[in-house]
PDB file of C-alpha atoms in Angstrom:
ATOM      1  CA  MET A   8      25.789 -29.726  -1.748  1.00 52.00           C
ATOM      2  CA  LYS A   9      22.032 -29.336  -1.244  1.00 50.00           C
ATOM      3  CA  LYS A  10      22.050 -26.335  -3.594  1.00 50.00           C
ATOM      4  CA  ILE A  11      23.755 -28.401  -6.305  1.00 51.00           C
ATOM      5  CA  ILE A  12      21.203 -31.220  -5.925  1.00 48.00           C
ATOM      6  CA  MET A  13      18.347 -28.725  -6.037  1.00 53.00           C
ATOM      7  CA  PHE A  14      19.825 -27.162  -9.197  1.00 46.00           C
ATOM      8  CA  PHE A  15      19.970 -30.526 -11.018  1.00 47.00           C
ATOM      9  CA  MET A  16      16.431 -31.383  -9.912  1.00 50.00           C
ATOM     10  CA  PHE A  17      15.194 -28.035 -11.235  1.00 48.00           C
ATOM     11  CA  ALA A  18      17.072 -28.516 -14.533  1.00 51.00           C
ATOM     12  CA  THR A  19      15.553 -32.002 -14.959  1.00 51.00           C
ATOM     13  CA  LEU A  20      12.037 -30.709 -14.296  1.00 49.00           C
ATOM     14  CA  LEU A  21      12.582 -27.846 -16.744  1.00 49.00           C
ATOM     15  CA  SER A  22      13.829 -30.269 -19.414  1.00 50.00           C
ATOM     16  CA  CYS A  23      10.784 -32.524 -18.960  1.00 50.00           C
ATOM     17  CA  SER A  24       8.519 -29.492 -19.114  1.00 48.00           C
ATOM     18  CA  ASN A  25      10.148 -28.358 -22.347  1.00 49.00           C
ATOM     19  CA  ASP A  26       9.758 -31.854 -23.840  1.00 48.00           C
ATOM     20  CA  ASP A  27       6.074 -31.817 -22.900  1.00 51.00           C
ATOM     21  CA  GLN A  28       5.664 -28.406 -24.507  1.00 46.00           C
ATOM     22  CA  VAL A  29       7.316 -29.614 -27.742  1.00 40.00           C
ATOM     23  CA  SER A  30       5.131 -32.750 -27.772  1.00 42.00           C
ATOM     24  CA  LYS A  31       1.973 -30.686 -27.147  1.00 43.00           C
ATOM     25  CA  SER A  32       3.042 -28.222 -29.845  1.00 43.00           C
ATOM     26  CA  ILE A  33       3.484 -31.049 -32.398  1.00 43.00           C
ATOM     27  CA  ASP A  34       0.126 -32.582 -31.448  1.00 46.00           C
ATOM     28  CA  ALA A  35      -1.572 -29.201 -31.752  1.00 42.00           C
ATOM     29  CA  GLY A  36       0.058 -28.608 -35.118  1.00 44.00           C
ATOM     30  CA  ILE A  37      -1.101 -31.990 -36.417  1.00 49.00           C
ATOM     31  CA  SER A  38      -4.638 -31.322 -35.202  1.00 45.00           C
ATOM     32  CA  SER A  39      -4.895 -27.865 -36.746  1.00 49.00           C
ATOM     33  CA  ASN A  40      -2.831 -28.151 -39.938  1.00 57.00           C
ATOM     34  CA  GLY A  41      -3.211 -31.799 -40.994  1.00 78.00           C
ATOM     35  CA  SER A  42       0.503 -32.539 -40.680  1.00 94.00           C
ATOM     36  CA  VAL A  43       3.716 -31.115 -39.255  1.00 96.00           C
ATOM     37  CA  LEU A  44       7.371 -31.812 -39.936  1.00 96.00           C
ATOM     38  CA  GLU A  45       8.888 -33.971 -37.216  1.00 96.00           C
ATOM     39  CA  GLY A  46      12.534 -34.995 -37.569  1.00 93.00           C
ATOM     40  CA  GLY A  47      12.412 -34.523 -41.339  1.00 95.00           C
ATOM     41  CA  ILE A  48       9.252 -36.651 -41.661  1.00 97.00           C
ATOM     42  CA  LEU A  49       5.701 -35.373 -42.113  1.00 98.00           C
ATOM     43  CA  ALA A  50       3.574 -36.522 -39.176  1.00 98.00           C
ATOM     44  CA  PHE A  51      -0.207 -37.009 -39.314  1.00 98.00           C
ATOM     45  CA  LYS A  52      -2.515 -37.443 -36.330  1.00 96.00           C
ATOM     46  CA  ASN A  53      -4.146 -40.589 -37.749  1.00 96.00           C
ATOM     47  CA  GLU A  54      -4.998 -42.369 -40.980  1.00 95.00           C
ATOM     48  CA  GLU A  55      -8.090 -40.227 -41.485  1.00 95.00           C
ATOM     49  CA  SER A  56      -6.068 -37.007 -41.469  1.00 96.00           C
ATOM     50  CA  PHE A  57      -3.477 -38.595 -43.784  1.00 97.00           C
ATOM     51  CA  VAL A  58      -6.148 -39.524 -46.347  1.00 96.00           C
ATOM     52  CA  LYS A  59      -7.822 -36.126 -46.034  1.00 96.00           C
ATOM     53  CA  GLU A  60      -4.623 -34.224 -46.816  1.00 97.00           C
ATOM     54  CA  TYR A  61      -3.568 -36.674 -49.538  1.00 97.00           C
ATOM     55  CA  SER A  62      -6.977 -36.245 -51.204  1.00 96.00           C
ATOM     56  CA  HIS A  63      -6.623 -32.480 -51.038  1.00 97.00           C
ATOM     57  CA  LEU A  64      -3.160 -32.616 -52.610  1.00 98.00           C
ATOM     58  CA  ALA A  65      -4.427 -34.874 -55.407  1.00 97.00           C
ATOM     59  CA  GLU A  66      -6.519 -31.948 -56.663  1.00 96.00           C
ATOM     60  CA  LEU A  67      -3.600 -29.478 -56.807  1.00 96.00           C
ATOM     61  CA  ASN A  68      -1.472 -28.644 -59.828  1.00 94.00           C
ATOM     62  CA  LYS A  69       2.316 -28.777 -59.880  1.00 93.00           C
ATOM     63  CA  ASN A  70       2.853 -25.171 -58.769  1.00 94.00           C
ATOM     64  CA  GLU A  71       0.356 -25.508 -55.931  1.00 97.00           C
ATOM     65  CA  LEU A  72       2.071 -28.690 -54.735  1.00 97.00           C
ATOM     66  CA  GLN A  73       5.432 -26.917 -54.719  1.00 97.00           C
ATOM     67  CA  ASN A  74       3.951 -24.129 -52.597  1.00 97.00           C
ATOM     68  CA  TRP A  75       2.583 -26.722 -50.151  1.00 98.00           C
ATOM     69  CA  ILE A  76       5.956 -28.493 -49.970  1.00 97.00           C
ATOM     70  CA  SER A  77       7.715 -25.177 -49.273  1.00 97.00           C
ATOM     71  CA  GLU A  78       5.199 -24.334 -46.556  1.00 97.00           C
ATOM     72  CA  LYS A  79       5.710 -27.717 -44.863  1.00 97.00           C
ATOM     73  CA  LYS A  80       9.513 -27.422 -45.273  1.00 97.00           C
ATOM     74  CA  VAL A  81       9.753 -31.108 -46.195  1.00 97.00           C
ATOM     75  CA  ASN A  82      12.449 -32.499 -48.479  1.00 97.00           C
ATOM     76  CA  ALA A  83       9.824 -34.246 -50.590  1.00 97.00           C
ATOM     77  CA  LEU A  84      10.253 -37.316 -52.748  1.00 97.00           C
ATOM     78  CA  LEU A  85       8.608 -35.331 -55.566  1.00 96.00           C
ATOM     79  CA  ASN A  86      11.670 -33.082 -55.780  1.00 95.00           C
ATOM     80  CA  THR A  87      14.341 -35.741 -55.310  1.00 92.00           C
ATOM     81  CA  THR A  88      13.392 -38.453 -57.826  1.00 88.00           C
ATOM     82  CA  SER A  89      12.844 -38.684 -61.572  1.00 85.00           C
ATOM     83  CA  ASP A  90      11.826 -41.447 -63.977  1.00 83.00           C
ATOM     84  CA  SER A  91      12.947 -39.568 -67.094  1.00 84.00           C
ATOM     85  CA  LEU A  92      15.374 -42.364 -68.015  1.00 84.00           C
ATOM     86  CA  ALA A  93      12.456 -44.800 -68.338  1.00 85.00           C
ATOM     87  CA  LEU A  94      10.821 -42.470 -70.875  1.00 90.00           C
ATOM     88  CA  GLN A  95      13.770 -42.031 -73.226  1.00 90.00           C
ATOM     89  CA  GLU A  96      13.173 -45.004 -75.498  1.00 90.00           C
ATOM     90  CA  ASP A  97      10.793 -45.380 -78.442  1.00 90.00           C
ATOM     91  CA  VAL A  98       8.894 -48.131 -76.590  1.00 90.00           C
ATOM     92  CA  ILE A  99       7.930 -47.341 -72.978  1.00 90.00           C
ATOM     93  CA  ALA A 100       7.335 -50.218 -70.564  1.00 84.00           C
ATOM     94  CA  ASP A 101       3.944 -50.422 -68.821  1.00 77.00           C
ATOM     95  CA  SER A 102       5.599 -52.196 -65.908  1.00 76.00           C
ATOM     96  CA  ARG A 103       7.032 -48.952 -64.521  1.00 83.00           C
ATOM     97  CA  LEU A 104       6.311 -48.212 -60.877  1.00 85.00           C
ATOM     98  CA  MET A 105       4.515 -44.872 -60.561  1.00 90.00           C
ATOM     99  CA  TYR A 106       3.394 -42.806 -57.597  1.00 94.00           C
ATOM    100  CA  SER A 107       1.132 -39.767 -57.794  1.00 95.00           C
ATOM    101  CA  ASP A 108       2.588 -36.300 -57.266  1.00 97.00           C
ATOM    102  CA  ALA A 109       0.320 -36.015 -54.225  1.00 97.00           C
ATOM    103  CA  LEU A 110       1.857 -39.067 -52.557  1.00 97.00           C
ATOM    104  CA  LYS A 111       5.394 -38.003 -53.519  1.00 97.00           C
ATOM    105  CA  SER A 112       4.756 -34.615 -51.916  1.00 98.00           C
ATOM    106  CA  ILE A 113       3.861 -36.241 -48.592  1.00 98.00           C
ATOM    107  CA  LEU A 114       6.729 -38.753 -48.534  1.00 98.00           C
ATOM    108  CA  ASN A 115      10.151 -37.376 -47.708  1.00 97.00           C
ATOM    109  CA  SER A 116      13.240 -38.107 -49.779  1.00 96.00           C
ATOM    110  CA  GLU A 117      13.622 -41.466 -47.979  1.00 96.00           C
ATOM    111  CA  SER A 118       9.957 -42.381 -48.746  1.00 97.00           C
ATOM    112  CA  LYS A 119       8.932 -42.106 -45.087  1.00 97.00           C
ATOM    113  CA  VAL A 120       5.809 -40.726 -43.411  1.00 98.00           C
ATOM    114  CA  LYS A 121       4.512 -40.836 -39.837  1.00 98.00           C
ATOM    115  CA  ILE A 122       0.859 -41.667 -39.109  1.00 97.00           C
ATOM    116  CA  GLY A 123      -0.113 -41.642 -35.452  1.00 96.00           C
ATOM    117  CA  ASN A 124       2.794 -43.236 -33.614  1.00 95.00           C
ATOM    118  CA  LYS A 125       3.853 -45.338 -36.609  1.00 96.00           C
ATOM    119  CA  VAL A 126       6.662 -44.439 -39.004  1.00 97.00           C
ATOM    120  CA  LEU A 127       6.051 -46.021 -42.409  1.00 97.00           C
ATOM    121  CA  TRP A 128       8.521 -46.534 -45.234  1.00 97.00           C
ATOM    122  CA  LEU A 129       7.228 -47.068 -48.770  1.00 97.00           C
ATOM    123  CA  ASN A 130       9.290 -49.397 -50.932  1.00 95.00           C
ATOM    124  CA  GLU A 131       7.808 -50.370 -54.285  1.00 92.00           C
ATOM    125  CA  ARG A 132       4.245 -51.473 -53.340  1.00 90.00           C
ATOM    126  CA  ASN A 133       4.624 -52.034 -49.580  1.00 93.00           C
ATOM    127  CA  PHE A 134       4.397 -49.707 -46.586  1.00 96.00           C
ATOM    128  CA  TYR A 135       6.807 -51.140 -43.998  1.00 97.00           C
ATOM    129  CA  LEU A 136       6.547 -50.377 -40.282  1.00 96.00           C
ATOM    130  CA  LEU A 137       9.781 -48.985 -38.831  1.00 96.00           C
ATOM    131  CA  SER A 138      10.864 -48.992 -35.209  1.00 91.00           C
ATOM    132  CA  GLY A 139      13.958 -48.623 -33.072  1.00 88.00           C
ATOM    133  CA  SER A 140      17.228 -48.389 -34.991  1.00 86.00           C
ATOM    134  CA  GLU A 141      15.397 -48.669 -38.323  1.00 92.00           C
ATOM    135  CA  LEU A 142      13.963 -45.165 -37.978  1.00 92.00           C
ATOM    136  CA  ASN A 143      17.208 -43.422 -38.901  1.00 90.00           C
ATOM    137  CA  LYS A 144      18.287 -45.789 -41.663  1.00 93.00           C
ATOM    138  CA  THR A 145      18.328 -44.610 -45.262  1.00 93.00           C
ATOM    139  CA  SER A 146      16.242 -46.297 -47.949  1.00 93.00           C
ATOM    140  CA  THR A 147      19.376 -47.986 -49.268  1.00 92.00           C
ATOM    141  CA  GLU A 148      20.099 -49.455 -45.834  1.00 94.00           C
ATOM    142  CA  LEU A 149      16.498 -50.545 -45.303  1.00 95.00           C
ATOM    143  CA  ILE A 150      16.278 -52.401 -48.625  1.00 94.00           C
ATOM    144  CA  SER A 151      18.825 -54.968 -47.469  1.00 91.00           C
ATOM    145  CA  SER A 152      16.657 -55.877 -44.455  1.00 89.00           C
ATOM    146  CA  LYS A 153      13.138 -55.279 -45.770  1.00 92.00           C
ATOM    147  CA  ASP A 154      12.254 -59.002 -45.602  1.00 91.00           C
ATOM    148  CA  ASN A 155      12.501 -58.718 -41.808  1.00 92.00           C
ATOM    149  CA  LEU A 156      10.172 -55.715 -41.595  1.00 95.00           C
ATOM    150  CA  GLU A 157       6.456 -55.847 -40.876  1.00 94.00           C
ATOM    151  CA  VAL A 158       4.222 -54.879 -43.814  1.00 94.00           C
ATOM    152  CA  TYR A 159       1.626 -52.413 -42.498  1.00 94.00           C
ATOM    153  CA  GLY A 160       0.028 -51.451 -45.799  1.00 92.00           C
ATOM    154  CA  GLN A 161       0.187 -51.589 -49.579  1.00 90.00           C
ATOM    155  CA  LEU A 162      -0.362 -49.755 -52.777  1.00 86.00           C
ATOM    156  CA  LEU A 163      -2.856 -52.458 -53.669  1.00 72.00           C
ATOM    157  CA  SER A 164      -1.683 -54.629 -56.543  1.00 49.00           C
ATOM    158  CA  LEU A 165      -3.943 -57.592 -57.179  1.00 45.00           C
ATOM    159  CA  ALA A 166      -2.101 -58.666 -60.313  1.00 40.00           C
ATOM    160  CA  GLY A 167       1.112 -59.218 -58.386  1.00 40.00           C
ATOM    161  CA  SER A 168      -0.339 -60.491 -55.133  1.00 40.00           C
ATOM    162  CA  SER A 169       0.428 -64.055 -54.070  1.00 40.00           C
ATOM    163  CA  GLU A 170      -1.880 -63.992 -51.050  1.00 45.00           C
ATOM    164  CA  SER A 171      -5.630 -64.455 -50.959  1.00 41.00           C
ATOM    165  CA  LEU A 172      -7.604 -61.235 -50.766  1.00 43.00           C
ATOM    166  CA  THR A 173     -11.016 -62.909 -50.499  1.00 43.00           C
ATOM    167  CA  SER A 174     -11.234 -62.136 -46.788  1.00 44.00           C
ATOM    168  CA  ARG A 175     -12.007 -58.490 -47.516  1.00 46.00           C
ATOM    169  CA  ASN A 176     -13.758 -56.513 -50.207  1.00 54.00           C
ATOM    170  CA  VAL A 177     -11.323 -55.198 -52.780  1.00 57.00           C
ATOM    171  CA  ILE A 178     -11.369 -52.906 -55.765  1.00 62.00           C
ATOM    172  CA  PRO A 179     -10.558 -55.084 -58.793  1.00 56.00           C
ATOM    173  CA  ASN A 180      -8.185 -52.493 -60.261  1.00 64.00           C
ATOM    174  CA  GLU A 181      -4.617 -53.615 -60.586  1.00 61.00           C
ATOM    175  CA  ASN A 182      -2.285 -50.963 -59.307  1.00 65.00           C
ATOM    176  CA  ARG A 183      -0.684 -50.521 -62.677  1.00 76.00           C
ATOM    177  CA  THR A 184       0.163 -48.071 -65.421  1.00 86.00           C
ATOM    178  CA  ILE A 185      -1.032 -48.061 -69.032  1.00 91.00           C
ATOM    179  CA  THR A 186       0.977 -45.831 -71.348  1.00 94.00           C
ATOM    180  CA  PHE A 187      -0.251 -44.347 -74.622  1.00 95.00           C
ATOM    181  CA  VAL A 188       2.094 -42.683 -77.116  1.00 96.00           C
ATOM    182  CA  THR A 189       1.166 -40.658 -80.200  1.00 97.00           C
ATOM    183  CA  PRO A 190       3.047 -40.905 -83.498  1.00 95.00           C
ATOM    184  CA  GLU A 191       5.740 -38.266 -83.695  1.00 95.00           C
ATOM    185  CA  GLN A 192       5.199 -35.033 -85.614  1.00 96.00           C
ATOM    186  CA  THR A 193       7.628 -32.397 -86.802  1.00 96.00           C
ATOM    187  CA  ILE A 194       6.507 -28.968 -85.595  1.00 94.00           C
ATOM    188  CA  SER A 195       8.646 -25.833 -85.939  1.00 91.00           C
ATOM    189  CA  GLY A 196      11.668 -28.009 -86.667  1.00 92.00           C
ATOM    190  CA  SER A 197      11.243 -30.275 -83.605  1.00 94.00           C
ATOM    191  CA  ARG A 198      10.199 -33.925 -83.662  1.00 96.00           C
ATOM    192  CA  LEU A 199       7.546 -34.207 -80.940  1.00 97.00           C
ATOM    193  CA  ARG A 200       5.366 -36.894 -79.388  1.00 97.00           C
ATOM    194  CA  HIS A 201       2.746 -36.927 -76.628  1.00 97.00           C
ATOM    195  CA  VAL A 202       2.992 -39.528 -73.852  1.00 96.00           C
ATOM    196  CA  VAL A 203      -0.024 -40.196 -71.595  1.00 96.00           C
ATOM    197  CA  ASP A 204       0.156 -42.413 -68.491  1.00 95.00           C
ATOM    198  CA  LEU A 205      -3.120 -43.671 -67.019  1.00 94.00           C
ATOM    199  CA  PHE A 206      -2.601 -45.225 -63.587  1.00 92.00           C
ATOM    200  CA  ASN A 207      -4.382 -46.301 -60.432  1.00 91.00           C
ATOM    201  CA  GLU A 208      -3.258 -45.598 -56.868  1.00 92.00           C
ATOM    202  CA  THR A 209      -5.087 -47.549 -54.172  1.00 90.00           C
ATOM    203  CA  ILE A 210      -3.729 -47.133 -50.643  1.00 92.00           C
ATOM    204  CA  VAL A 211      -4.317 -49.883 -48.081  1.00 89.00           C
ATOM    205  CA  LEU A 212      -3.314 -49.312 -44.449  1.00 91.00           C
ATOM    206  CA  ASN A 213      -3.932 -51.701 -41.578  1.00 87.00           C
ATOM    207  CA  ASP A 214      -5.823 -54.037 -43.961  1.00 83.00           C
ATOM    208  CA  GLN A 215      -8.345 -51.338 -44.911  1.00 85.00           C
ATOM    209  CA  ILE A 216      -8.738 -49.598 -48.254  1.00 84.00           C
ATOM    210  CA  GLN A 217      -8.211 -45.922 -47.421  1.00 89.00           C
ATOM    211  CA  THR A 218      -8.515 -44.398 -50.886  1.00 90.00           C
ATOM    212  CA  SER A 219      -8.418 -45.296 -54.576  1.00 89.00           C
ATOM    213  CA  LYS A 220      -7.804 -42.747 -57.315  1.00 92.00           C
ATOM    214  CA  MET A 221      -7.114 -42.701 -61.035  1.00 93.00           C
ATOM    215  CA  TYR A 222      -4.545 -40.275 -62.448  1.00 95.00           C
ATOM    216  CA  LEU A 223      -3.531 -39.016 -65.895  1.00 96.00           C
ATOM    217  CA  ARG A 224       0.016 -37.869 -66.535  1.00 96.00           C
ATOM    218  CA  THR A 225       0.750 -35.905 -69.705  1.00 97.00           C
ATOM    219  CA  ILE A 226       4.239 -35.427 -71.123  1.00 96.00           C
ATOM    220  CA  LEU A 227       5.316 -33.730 -74.339  1.00 97.00           C
ATOM    221  CA  GLN A 228       8.702 -34.951 -75.581  1.00 97.00           C
ATOM    222  CA  TYR A 229      11.168 -33.976 -78.285  1.00 97.00           C
ATOM    223  CA  ARG A 230      13.573 -36.202 -80.209  1.00 96.00           C
ATOM    224  CA  SER A 231      17.177 -35.535 -79.157  1.00 95.00           C
ATOM    225  CA  CYS A 232      19.951 -37.067 -81.252  1.00 93.00           C
ATOM    226  CA  SER A 233      23.687 -37.278 -80.732  1.00 89.00           C
ATOM    227  CA  THR A 234      26.408 -38.985 -82.755  1.00 86.00           C
ATOM    228  CA  PHE A 235      25.656 -42.352 -81.148  1.00 87.00           C
ATOM    229  CA  ARG A 236      21.913 -42.485 -80.482  1.00 92.00           C
ATOM    230  CA  CYS A 237      18.556 -40.723 -80.316  1.00 94.00           C
ATOM    231  CA  THR A 238      16.419 -40.457 -77.191  1.00 95.00           C
ATOM    232  CA  TRP A 239      13.241 -38.693 -76.079  1.00 97.00           C
ATOM    233  CA  LYS A 240      13.431 -35.796 -73.607  1.00 96.00           C
ATOM    234  CA  GLU A 241      10.882 -33.545 -71.939  1.00 95.00           C
ATOM    235  CA  ALA A 242       9.733 -30.680 -74.164  1.00 95.00           C
ATOM    236  CA  LEU A 243       8.714 -27.406 -72.541  1.00 94.00           C
ATOM    237  CA  ASN A 244       6.361 -26.180 -75.265  1.00 95.00           C
ATOM    238  CA  VAL A 245       3.364 -24.341 -73.814  1.00 96.00           C
ATOM    239  CA  ARG A 246       0.273 -26.417 -74.551  1.00 97.00           C
ATOM    240  CA  THR A 247      -3.383 -27.145 -73.841  1.00 97.00           C
ATOM    241  CA  PHE A 248      -4.503 -30.505 -72.471  1.00 98.00           C
ATOM    242  CA  SER A 249      -8.093 -31.802 -72.518  1.00 97.00           C
ATOM    243  CA  THR A 250     -10.089 -35.025 -72.106  1.00 96.00           C
ATOM    244  CA  THR A 251     -13.401 -36.280 -73.537  1.00 95.00           C
ATOM    245  CA  LEU A 252     -13.930 -39.562 -71.709  1.00 94.00           C
ATOM    246  CA  PHE A 253     -16.764 -41.985 -70.968  1.00 92.00           C
ATOM    247  CA  CYS A 254     -16.929 -43.905 -67.693  1.00 88.00           C
ATOM    248  CA  GLY A 255     -19.802 -46.337 -67.141  1.00 78.00           C
ATOM    249  CA  ALA A 256     -19.284 -46.585 -63.370  1.00 75.00           C
ATOM    250  CA  CYS A 257     -18.901 -42.846 -62.827  1.00 82.00           C
ATOM    251  CA  GLY A 258     -21.348 -40.126 -61.868  1.00 73.00           C
ATOM    252  CA  ASN A 259     -22.201 -37.471 -59.320  1.00 62.00           C
ATOM    253  CA  GLY A 260     -25.052 -39.295 -57.575  1.00 55.00           C
ATOM    254  CA  SER A 261     -25.062 -41.576 -54.535  1.00 56.00           C
ATOM    255  CA  VAL A 262     -25.201 -44.723 -56.676  1.00 64.00           C
ATOM    256  CA  ALA A 263     -21.950 -44.122 -58.577  1.00 72.00           C
ATOM    257  CA  PRO A 264     -18.800 -45.625 -57.046  1.00 80.00           C
ATOM    258  CA  TRP A 265     -16.481 -43.441 -59.139  1.00 86.00           C
ATOM    259  CA  SER A 266     -16.543 -39.710 -59.842  1.00 88.00           C
ATOM    260  CA  LEU A 267     -14.896 -38.621 -63.110  1.00 92.00           C
ATOM    261  CA  THR A 268     -13.209 -35.244 -63.506  1.00 91.00           C
ATOM    262  CA  ASP A 269     -13.108 -33.481 -66.870  1.00 92.00           C
ATOM    263  CA  ILE A 270      -9.656 -32.056 -67.553  1.00 96.00           C
ATOM    264  CA  ASN A 271      -9.326 -28.930 -69.654  1.00 96.00           C
ATOM    265  CA  VAL A 272      -6.244 -26.835 -68.900  1.00 97.00           C
ATOM    266  CA  SER A 273      -4.228 -24.368 -70.931  1.00 96.00           C
ATOM    267  CA  GLY A 274      -0.875 -22.639 -70.637  1.00 96.00           C
ATOM    268  CA  ILE A 275       0.872 -25.683 -69.163  1.00 96.00           C
ATOM    269  CA  SER A 276       4.355 -27.014 -69.891  1.00 94.00           C
ATOM    270  CA  GLY A 277       6.540 -29.877 -68.796  1.00 93.00           C
ATOM    271  CA  THR A 278       5.229 -33.024 -67.111  1.00 94.00           C
ATOM    272  CA  GLN A 279       1.816 -32.625 -65.485  1.00 96.00           C
ATOM    273  CA  THR A 280      -0.271 -35.069 -63.426  1.00 96.00           C
ATOM    274  CA  TYR A 281      -4.036 -34.692 -62.947  1.00 97.00           C
ATOM    275  CA  LEU A 282      -6.605 -36.452 -60.797  1.00 97.00           C
ATOM    276  CA  LEU A 283      -8.983 -38.205 -63.205  1.00 95.00           C
ATOM    277  CA  ALA A 284     -11.370 -40.155 -60.971  1.00 92.00           C
ATOM    278  CA  ASN A 285     -11.994 -40.775 -57.288  1.00 90.00           C
ATOM    279  CA  TRP A 286     -13.529 -43.849 -55.633  1.00 86.00           C
ATOM    280  CA  THR A 287     -15.920 -43.437 -52.727  1.00 78.00           C
ATOM    281  CA  ILE A 288     -17.658 -45.915 -50.464  1.00 67.00           C
ATOM    282  CA  SER A 289     -20.395 -43.445 -49.411  1.00 59.00           C
ATOM    283  CA  TYR A 290     -23.394 -44.694 -51.365  1.00 52.00           C
ATOM    284  CA  VAL A 291     -26.272 -47.086 -50.886  1.00 53.00           C
ATOM    285  CA  LEU A 292     -27.396 -48.901 -54.021  1.00 51.00           C
ATOM    286  CA  ALA A 293     -24.331 -49.632 -56.133  1.00 54.00           C
ATOM    287  CA  ASN A 294     -21.615 -52.185 -55.561  1.00 62.00           C
ATOM    288  CA  PRO A 295     -18.831 -50.073 -54.020  1.00 61.00           C
ATOM    289  CA  TYR A 296     -16.164 -52.381 -55.437  1.00 65.00           C
ATOM    290  CA  THR A 297     -17.174 -51.922 -59.086  1.00 71.00           C
ATOM    291  CA  ASN A 298     -14.106 -51.667 -61.252  1.00 75.00           C
ATOM    292  CA  PHE A 299     -13.168 -48.400 -62.900  1.00 83.00           C
ATOM    293  CA  ALA A 300     -13.466 -48.399 -66.697  1.00 85.00           C
ATOM    294  CA  VAL A 301     -12.951 -45.457 -68.999  1.00 90.00           C
ATOM    295  CA  SER A 302     -12.376 -44.789 -72.696  1.00 94.00           C
ATOM    296  CA  GLY A 303     -12.114 -41.844 -75.070  1.00 96.00           C
ATOM    297  CA  PRO A 304      -9.720 -39.278 -76.519  1.00 96.00           C
ATOM    298  CA  VAL A 305      -7.258 -36.981 -74.775  1.00 97.00           C
ATOM    299  CA  THR A 306      -5.559 -34.216 -76.708  1.00 97.00           C
ATOM    300  CA  SER A 307      -2.496 -32.055 -76.299  1.00 97.00           C
ATOM    301  CA  LEU A 308      -2.470 -28.897 -78.440  1.00 97.00           C
ATOM    302  CA  VAL A 309       0.652 -26.867 -79.216  1.00 96.00           C
ATOM    303  CA  PRO A 310       0.991 -23.943 -81.618  1.00 95.00           C
ATOM    304  CA  GLY A 311       1.089 -25.548 -85.047  1.00 93.00           C
ATOM    305  CA  GLY A 312      -0.192 -29.011 -84.157  1.00 94.00           C
ATOM    306  CA  ALA A 313      -2.407 -31.385 -82.180  1.00 97.00           C
ATOM    307  CA  PHE A 314      -1.527 -34.694 -80.483  1.00 97.00           C
ATOM    308  CA  PRO A 315      -4.734 -36.690 -79.903  1.00 96.00           C
ATOM    309  CA  VAL A 316      -4.650 -40.222 -78.513  1.00 96.00           C
ATOM    310  CA  ASN A 317      -7.423 -42.642 -77.520  1.00 96.00           C
ATOM    311  CA  ILE A 318      -7.032 -44.151 -74.070  1.00 95.00           C
ATOM    312  CA  SER A 319      -8.864 -46.933 -72.279  1.00 92.00           C
ATOM    313  CA  TRP A 320      -8.857 -48.756 -68.955  1.00 88.00           C
ATOM    314  CA  TYR A 321     -10.497 -52.157 -69.351  1.00 77.00           C
TER     315      TYR A 321
END
């Protein structure tokens, strides 16, 4: 009998030791690699490491993001969602909800991420805090009870906010999308148009602005017609994409709240998203909460034609 008791005590101690080793291994992985996959969710050590990796991903192209996703072995939201239906019509709504490819690479297919000891679920503009039985629920299940969940953060949206934000400094950018569409052209027998989305993504966690970035998304589409209707679909023509923009609140010095990135890429196809500008609070003289404003032409070039369009934000 004593041998049996000793066996169970040894097995219990071994199990606890193994659990400790797994926990230490996860913590070490988070410290050294920025994030690790934990129960199908990417886990970050803290908000600082989350923002650092998100900012790194914002600078990557589509292929580089796919390599990162494969390395992390996460079933990313980027690969499980599509808004192509919203882009089929002649007139595209500006009210569409858009996330950057960087954010969609971090979130899993259920829009969840773990930061510290908190599991967050992103639904529309809110990061909800999950606990207990909520952790294993799908997004569909969580939607029905989201009014009972604690809001831990937001994709800041001043235009749609009903609460006062005067208690903290804010960036006066609405979290919104402005869409620009060129007139269609017939090139090599295809009716083509160029769609450009300009959008802001400001992440607030624990009532603090963590990061604010501006993105450009470029899409070349072709007109597809059937017996009943015509719609617009993604064209895979190889093209060049470039910007020539002016931003009054941008610069490389310590007094500029925004840094603007010139985009000039060739040999691309399909839908592509690029980091356009980054907000920083690390400067002395300027007002850090100066709004982003930009204007100028962006151009998509394909063999046989050009698709320029003037864009503006404020």
